[in-house]
Amino acid sequence: MTLLRVRDLDAGYGDLQILTDVDLNVEDEEYVTIVGPNGAGKSTVMKSVFGLTTHMGGTVSFDDTDITGANPEDIIRLGLGYVPQNDNVFGTLSVQENLEMGAYILDEVPKDSLDAVYERFPILEERRDQKAGTMSGGQQQMLAMGRALMLDPDLLLLDEPSAGLAPDLVDEMFDKIDEINEAGTAILMVEQNAKEALRRCDRGYVLVNGQNRYMDTGRALLDDQEVRQDFLGG
Ligand SMILES: Nc1ncnc2c1ncn2[C@@H]1O[C@H](COP(=O)(O)OP(=O)(O)O)[C@@H](O)[C@H]1O
Ligand SMILES: [Mg+2]
């Protein structure tokens, strides 16, 4: 079953068009990555799915519901989670308060979800009372992910989850993402660390200049001579 379907999407900021005719699918429980040069429009795709850009054409649907231009709160309710590239935690709030914010659309904090997040990220439980802004980049990234998991989404959008992490933490982050996916959550991830992302995912898109350039299994993209040379550093 197709969870996310983006068709002929044109979008940008104000009068400035960034995306042209972007097509993209994520199937139930699939792990999909978007790679491509800096400024290609990868983050803009993610933001557009979440209704945070200027819509200029095309459609976005989730679980067969048209969400083109819907507001983020309604989108979250349908089962879509989003971890933005920057500023994705509330620095002055504690770890636990941040996680509780992840469930703000519910009347009560779902205790089961909180326990599940702490089980997945033990470091967050150890630091539950610490102010998020005083934690390392890697810990903040895990917190941002934990917050998005509080509503147990069917699809999680991750924008550059490994950015700025020390090399040993990069592997740990990718392992966590594998685990989340194996537990049944579909993933749509943007990554600068393109080779590793393509190794891990089921399918990948190469986005260039706001347009689709290649789409194939992660393995096929890694093995493609042109893709290697132009986008993966040989
Ligand atoms: N808020 C914004 N307002 C205007 N232009 C933006 C905004 N955010 C990004 N852009 C522009 O959109 C283009 C694509 O950016 P982005 O989607 O962030 O690329 P990527 O994530 O692939 O590096 C870039 O030219 C960038 O300068
Ligand atoms: Mg980006």
mmCIF file of C-alpha atoms and ligand atoms in Angstrom:
data_model
loop_
_atom_site.group_PDB
_atom_site.id
_atom_site.type_symbol
_atom_site.label_atom_id
_atom_site.label_comp_id
_atom_site.label_asym_id
_atom_site.label_seq_id
_atom_site.Cartn_x
_atom_site.Cartn_y
_atom_site.Cartn_z
ATOM 1 C CA MET A 1 0.000 0.000 0.000
ATOM 2 C CA THR A 2 1.230 3.479 -0.838
ATOM 3 C CA LEU A 3 1.433 5.678 2.254
ATOM 4 C CA LEU A 4 2.791 8.892 0.786
ATOM 5 C CA ARG A 5 2.201 9.949 -2.789
ATOM 6 C CA VAL A 6 3.654 13.166 -4.187
ATOM 7 C CA ARG A 7 2.606 13.951 -7.772
ATOM 8 C CA ASP A 8 3.859 16.707 -10.087
ATOM 9 C CA LEU A 9 4.641 18.872 -7.099
ATOM 10 C CA ASP A 10 5.621 22.486 -7.732
ATOM 11 C CA ALA A 11 6.470 24.445 -4.601
ATOM 12 C CA GLY A 12 8.700 27.159 -3.235
ATOM 13 C CA TYR A 13 8.780 30.229 -1.043
ATOM 14 C CA GLY A 14 6.620 33.221 -1.926
ATOM 15 C CA ASP A 15 7.172 33.871 -5.623
ATOM 16 C CA LEU A 16 10.315 31.763 -5.768
ATOM 17 C CA GLN A 17 9.712 28.324 -7.262
ATOM 18 C CA ILE A 18 12.152 25.646 -6.053
ATOM 19 C CA LEU A 19 10.484 22.304 -6.915
ATOM 20 C CA THR A 20 9.266 21.383 -10.395
ATOM 21 C CA ASP A 21 7.149 18.299 -11.107
ATOM 22 C CA VAL A 22 8.512 16.285 -8.191
ATOM 23 C CA ASP A 23 7.131 12.745 -7.957
ATOM 24 C CA LEU A 24 7.763 10.530 -4.965
ATOM 25 C CA ASN A 25 6.169 7.527 -3.239
ATOM 26 C CA VAL A 26 6.682 5.831 0.075
ATOM 27 C CA GLU A 27 5.060 2.442 0.554
ATOM 28 C CA ASP A 28 3.899 1.076 3.893
ATOM 29 C CA GLU A 29 6.954 0.188 6.045
ATOM 30 C CA GLU A 30 9.341 1.221 3.280
ATOM 31 C CA TYR A 31 12.625 3.064 3.926
ATOM 32 C CA VAL A 32 13.232 5.732 1.298
ATOM 33 C CA THR A 33 16.017 8.288 1.067
ATOM 34 C CA ILE A 34 16.425 11.490 -0.913
ATOM 35 C CA VAL A 35 19.982 12.474 -1.794
ATOM 36 C CA GLY A 36 21.366 15.226 -3.969
ATOM 37 C CA PRO A 37 23.578 18.303 -3.920
ATOM 38 C CA ASN A 38 23.267 21.109 -1.400
ATOM 39 C CA GLY A 39 20.432 23.418 -2.340
ATOM 40 C CA ALA A 40 18.769 20.807 -4.580
ATOM 41 C CA GLY A 41 15.496 21.235 -2.716
ATOM 42 C CA LYS A 42 15.575 18.141 -0.478
ATOM 43 C CA SER A 43 14.454 19.987 2.652
ATOM 44 C CA THR A 44 11.892 21.834 0.552
ATOM 45 C CA VAL A 45 10.335 18.492 -0.421
ATOM 46 C CA MET A 46 10.027 17.527 3.247
ATOM 47 C CA LYS A 47 8.598 20.916 4.218
ATOM 48 C CA SER A 48 6.162 20.762 1.306
ATOM 49 C CA VAL A 49 4.799 17.399 2.427
ATOM 50 C CA PHE A 50 4.127 19.054 5.757
ATOM 51 C CA GLY A 51 2.422 22.061 4.218
ATOM 52 C CA LEU A 52 5.191 24.499 5.171
ATOM 53 C CA THR A 53 5.989 25.957 1.735
ATOM 54 C CA THR A 54 4.084 27.845 -0.935
ATOM 55 C CA HIS A 55 2.140 25.325 -2.979
ATOM 56 C CA MET A 56 2.286 26.007 -6.729
ATOM 57 C CA GLY A 57 0.901 22.830 -8.282
ATOM 58 C CA GLY A 58 0.525 19.078 -7.968
ATOM 59 C CA THR A 59 -0.711 16.992 -5.066
ATOM 60 C CA VAL A 60 0.429 15.334 -1.856
ATOM 61 C CA SER A 61 -1.632 12.509 -0.407
ATOM 62 C CA PHE A 62 -1.123 10.380 2.648
ATOM 63 C CA ASP A 63 -2.969 7.133 3.215
ATOM 64 C CA ASP A 64 -5.271 8.090 0.325
ATOM 65 C CA THR A 65 -6.188 11.404 1.950
ATOM 66 C CA ASP A 66 -5.326 14.563 0.033
ATOM 67 C CA ILE A 67 -3.121 16.631 2.357
ATOM 68 C CA THR A 68 -2.053 19.241 -0.186
ATOM 69 C CA GLY A 69 -1.922 22.482 1.774
ATOM 70 C CA ALA A 70 -3.372 20.903 4.930
ATOM 71 C CA ASN A 71 -2.208 22.299 8.249
ATOM 72 C CA PRO A 72 0.548 20.475 10.131
ATOM 73 C CA GLU A 73 -1.646 19.539 13.071
ATOM 74 C CA ASP A 74 -4.107 17.709 10.827
ATOM 75 C CA ILE A 75 -1.220 16.010 9.031
ATOM 76 C CA ILE A 76 0.274 14.798 12.326
ATOM 77 C CA ARG A 77 -3.110 13.348 13.279
ATOM 78 C CA LEU A 78 -3.122 11.210 10.140
ATOM 79 C CA GLY A 79 0.069 9.471 11.257
ATOM 80 C CA LEU A 80 2.902 11.480 9.773
ATOM 81 C CA GLY A 81 5.846 12.598 11.916
ATOM 82 C CA TYR A 82 8.501 15.135 10.913
ATOM 83 C CA VAL A 83 11.939 15.905 12.327
ATOM 84 C CA PRO A 84 13.172 19.134 10.677
ATOM 85 C CA GLN A 85 16.813 19.740 9.823
ATOM 86 C CA ASN A 86 17.321 22.577 12.319
ATOM 87 C CA ASP A 87 15.929 23.867 15.597
ATOM 88 C CA ASN A 88 14.094 20.657 16.300
ATOM 89 C CA VAL A 89 14.035 20.711 20.123
ATOM 90 C CA PHE A 90 12.864 23.252 22.718
ATOM 91 C CA GLY A 91 16.179 24.128 24.373
ATOM 92 C CA THR A 92 14.744 25.601 27.564
ATOM 93 C CA LEU A 93 12.443 22.641 28.227
ATOM 94 C CA SER A 94 13.545 19.385 29.830
ATOM 95 C CA VAL A 95 13.897 16.186 27.843
ATOM 96 C CA GLN A 96 10.640 14.842 29.235
ATOM 97 C CA GLU A 97 8.785 18.091 28.556
ATOM 98 C CA ASN A 98 10.009 17.963 24.969
ATOM 99 C CA LEU A 99 8.682 14.431 24.605
ATOM 100 C CA GLU A 100 5.357 15.435 26.136
ATOM 101 C CA MET A 101 5.146 18.266 23.595
ATOM 102 C CA GLY A 102 5.285 15.596 20.910
ATOM 103 C CA ALA A 103 1.844 14.482 22.037
ATOM 104 C CA TYR A 104 0.349 17.958 22.483
ATOM 105 C CA ILE A 105 -2.554 17.151 20.161
ATOM 106 C CA LEU A 106 -3.778 14.489 22.607
ATOM 107 C CA ASP A 107 -5.634 15.250 25.844
ATOM 108 C CA GLU A 108 -3.233 13.129 27.833
ATOM 109 C CA VAL A 109 0.393 12.158 27.412
ATOM 110 C CA PRO A 110 0.426 8.542 26.167
ATOM 111 C CA LYS A 111 2.416 6.723 28.832
ATOM 112 C CA ASP A 112 3.028 3.700 26.580
ATOM 113 C CA SER A 113 4.628 5.883 23.935
ATOM 114 C CA LEU A 114 6.802 7.638 26.472
ATOM 115 C CA ASP A 115 8.001 4.290 27.812
ATOM 116 C CA ALA A 116 8.650 3.055 24.267
ATOM 117 C CA VAL A 117 10.722 6.146 23.450
ATOM 118 C CA TYR A 118 12.764 5.754 26.641
ATOM 119 C CA GLU A 119 13.318 2.116 25.814
ATOM 120 C CA ARG A 120 14.520 2.989 22.327
ATOM 121 C CA PHE A 121 16.728 5.864 23.549
ATOM 122 C CA PRO A 122 17.973 5.011 27.078
ATOM 123 C CA ILE A 123 20.098 8.178 27.131
ATOM 124 C CA LEU A 124 16.887 10.224 27.079
ATOM 125 C CA GLU A 125 15.552 8.478 30.162
ATOM 126 C CA GLU A 126 18.846 9.047 31.973
ATOM 127 C CA ARG A 127 18.561 12.728 31.133
ATOM 128 C CA ARG A 128 14.824 13.161 31.413
ATOM 129 C CA ASP A 129 15.128 16.238 33.683
ATOM 130 C CA GLN A 130 17.993 17.883 31.816
ATOM 131 C CA LYS A 131 17.320 20.990 29.712
ATOM 132 C CA ALA A 132 17.425 19.928 26.078
ATOM 133 C CA GLY A 133 19.601 22.895 25.094
ATOM 134 C CA THR A 134 22.447 21.664 27.300
ATOM 135 C CA MET A 135 22.703 18.283 25.567
ATOM 136 C CA SER A 136 25.066 17.327 22.734
ATOM 137 C CA GLY A 137 23.987 17.549 19.099
ATOM 138 C CA GLY A 138 23.549 13.793 18.882
ATOM 139 C CA GLN A 139 21.410 13.651 21.993
ATOM 140 C CA GLN A 140 19.263 16.527 20.754
ATOM 141 C CA GLN A 141 18.782 14.702 17.462
ATOM 142 C CA MET A 142 17.632 11.596 19.327
ATOM 143 C CA LEU A 143 15.284 13.734 21.387
ATOM 144 C CA ALA A 144 13.811 15.282 18.263
ATOM 145 C CA MET A 145 13.276 11.804 16.868
ATOM 146 C CA GLY A 146 11.796 10.591 20.145
ATOM 147 C CA ARG A 147 9.391 13.495 20.159
ATOM 148 C CA ALA A 148 8.192 12.635 16.661
ATOM 149 C CA LEU A 149 7.708 9.010 17.764
ATOM 150 C CA MET A 150 5.402 9.978 20.627
ATOM 151 C CA LEU A 151 2.375 9.634 18.336
ATOM 152 C CA ASP A 152 3.628 6.358 16.857
ATOM 153 C CA PRO A 153 3.562 7.637 13.251
ATOM 154 C CA ASP A 154 3.150 5.356 10.231
ATOM 155 C CA LEU A 155 5.681 7.475 8.358
ATOM 156 C CA LEU A 156 8.556 9.461 9.806
ATOM 157 C CA LEU A 157 10.239 12.254 7.828
ATOM 158 C CA LEU A 158 13.873 12.759 8.869
ATOM 159 C CA ASP A 159 15.842 15.690 7.476
ATOM 160 C CA GLU A 160 19.616 15.131 7.804
ATOM 161 C CA PRO A 161 19.544 13.075 11.015
ATOM 162 C CA SER A 162 23.307 12.506 10.955
ATOM 163 C CA ALA A 163 24.311 16.137 10.327
ATOM 164 C CA GLY A 164 26.925 17.416 12.736
ATOM 165 C CA LEU A 165 27.351 14.140 14.599
ATOM 166 C CA ALA A 166 30.729 12.628 15.512
ATOM 167 C CA PRO A 167 31.548 9.629 13.264
ATOM 168 C CA ASP A 168 30.821 6.958 15.881
ATOM 169 C CA LEU A 169 27.448 8.556 16.603
ATOM 170 C CA VAL A 170 26.583 8.589 12.903
ATOM 171 C CA ASP A 171 26.543 4.793 12.857
ATOM 172 C CA GLU A 172 24.515 4.680 16.038
ATOM 173 C CA MET A 173 21.991 7.093 14.544
ATOM 174 C CA PHE A 174 21.646 5.013 11.378
ATOM 175 C CA ASP A 175 21.229 1.880 13.508
ATOM 176 C CA LYS A 176 18.415 3.550 15.469
ATOM 177 C CA ILE A 177 16.695 4.485 12.225
ATOM 178 C CA ASP A 178 16.970 0.873 11.016
ATOM 179 C CA GLU A 179 15.380 -0.270 14.278
ATOM 180 C CA ILE A 180 12.520 2.218 13.994
ATOM 181 C CA ASN A 181 11.893 1.046 10.441
ATOM 182 C CA GLU A 182 12.089 -2.629 11.407
ATOM 183 C CA ALA A 183 9.482 -1.959 14.094
ATOM 184 C CA GLY A 184 7.060 -1.000 11.308
ATOM 185 C CA THR A 185 7.443 2.748 10.731
ATOM 186 C CA ALA A 186 8.081 3.830 7.154
ATOM 187 C CA ILE A 187 10.957 6.307 6.764
ATOM 188 C CA LEU A 188 11.519 9.163 4.328
ATOM 189 C CA MET A 189 15.007 10.502 5.001
ATOM 190 C CA VAL A 190 17.162 13.242 3.512
ATOM 191 C CA GLU A 191 20.888 12.640 3.977
ATOM 192 C CA GLN A 192 24.144 14.354 3.103
ATOM 193 C CA ASN A 193 25.852 11.089 4.021
ATOM 194 C CA ALA A 194 24.524 9.691 0.766
ATOM 195 C CA LYS A 195 26.454 6.436 0.445
ATOM 196 C CA GLU A 196 25.547 5.209 3.896
ATOM 197 C CA ALA A 197 21.924 6.266 3.446
ATOM 198 C CA LEU A 198 21.676 4.396 0.129
ATOM 199 C CA ARG A 199 23.271 1.323 1.682
ATOM 200 C CA ARG A 200 20.661 1.279 4.408
ATOM 201 C CA CYS A 201 17.468 2.202 2.565
ATOM 202 C CA ASP A 202 15.132 0.204 0.322
ATOM 203 C CA ARG A 203 14.826 2.837 -2.364
ATOM 204 C CA GLY A 204 16.331 6.213 -3.147
ATOM 205 C CA TYR A 205 15.697 9.359 -5.138
ATOM 206 C CA VAL A 206 18.372 11.675 -6.471
ATOM 207 C CA LEU A 207 17.012 15.216 -6.565
ATOM 208 C CA VAL A 208 18.846 17.866 -8.589
ATOM 209 C CA ASN A 209 17.859 21.488 -9.073
ATOM 210 C CA GLY A 210 14.375 20.908 -7.667
ATOM 211 C CA GLN A 211 13.638 17.979 -9.991
ATOM 212 C CA ASN A 212 13.739 14.181 -9.917
ATOM 213 C CA ARG A 213 16.899 12.892 -11.592
ATOM 214 C CA TYR A 214 17.134 9.199 -10.635
ATOM 215 C CA MET A 215 14.974 6.752 -8.724
ATOM 216 C CA ASP A 216 15.925 3.162 -7.985
ATOM 217 C CA THR A 217 16.759 0.722 -5.212
ATOM 218 C CA GLY A 218 19.506 1.976 -2.932
ATOM 219 C CA ARG A 219 21.787 -0.771 -4.202
ATOM 220 C CA ALA A 220 21.193 0.082 -7.881
ATOM 221 C CA LEU A 221 21.902 3.775 -7.261
ATOM 222 C CA LEU A 222 25.123 2.894 -5.439
ATOM 223 C CA ASP A 223 26.193 0.738 -8.381
ATOM 224 C CA ASP A 224 25.215 3.274 -11.069
ATOM 225 C CA GLN A 225 28.311 4.725 -12.702
ATOM 226 C CA GLU A 226 26.796 8.159 -13.350
ATOM 227 C CA VAL A 227 25.222 8.477 -9.937
ATOM 228 C CA ARG A 228 28.511 7.491 -8.298
ATOM 229 C CA GLN A 229 30.527 9.952 -10.302
ATOM 230 C CA ASP A 230 28.165 12.911 -10.113
ATOM 231 C CA PHE A 231 26.639 12.565 -6.653
ATOM 232 C CA LEU A 232 28.575 10.126 -4.506
ATOM 233 C CA GLY A 233 32.130 11.349 -4.994
ATOM 234 C CA GLY A 234 33.258 8.579 -7.380
HETATM 235 N N1 LIG B 1 12.751 29.908 3.616
HETATM 236 C C1 LIG B 1 13.286 30.061 2.394
HETATM 237 N N2 LIG B 1 13.051 31.160 1.659
HETATM 238 C C2 LIG B 1 13.578 31.303 0.418
HETATM 239 N N3 LIG B 1 14.367 30.404 -0.176
HETATM 240 C C3 LIG B 1 14.650 29.277 0.503
HETATM 241 C C4 LIG B 1 14.122 29.039 1.831
HETATM 242 N N4 LIG B 1 14.583 27.855 2.252
HETATM 243 C C5 LIG B 1 15.350 27.360 1.255
HETATM 244 N N5 LIG B 1 15.390 28.208 0.215
HETATM 245 C C6 LIG B 1 16.092 27.999 -1.065
HETATM 246 O O1 LIG B 1 15.561 26.853 -1.691
HETATM 247 C C7 LIG B 1 16.578 26.102 -2.343
HETATM 248 C C8 LIG B 1 16.543 24.681 -1.874
HETATM 249 O O2 LIG B 1 16.858 24.651 -0.493
HETATM 250 P P1 LIG B 1 16.748 23.336 0.383
HETATM 251 O O3 LIG B 1 15.438 22.679 0.114
HETATM 252 O O4 LIG B 1 17.044 23.721 1.782
HETATM 253 O O5 LIG B 1 17.927 22.444 -0.244
HETATM 254 P P2 LIG B 1 18.640 21.123 0.326
HETATM 255 O O6 LIG B 1 17.878 20.669 1.518
HETATM 256 O O7 LIG B 1 18.604 20.161 -0.824
HETATM 257 O O8 LIG B 1 20.056 21.520 0.638
HETATM 258 C C9 LIG B 1 17.891 26.819 -2.079
HETATM 259 O O9 LIG B 1 18.193 27.627 -3.186
HETATM 260 C C10 LIG B 1 17.559 27.679 -0.863
HETATM 261 O O10 LIG B 1 18.331 28.852 -0.855
HETATM 262 MG MG MG B 2 18.398 20.483 3.511
#
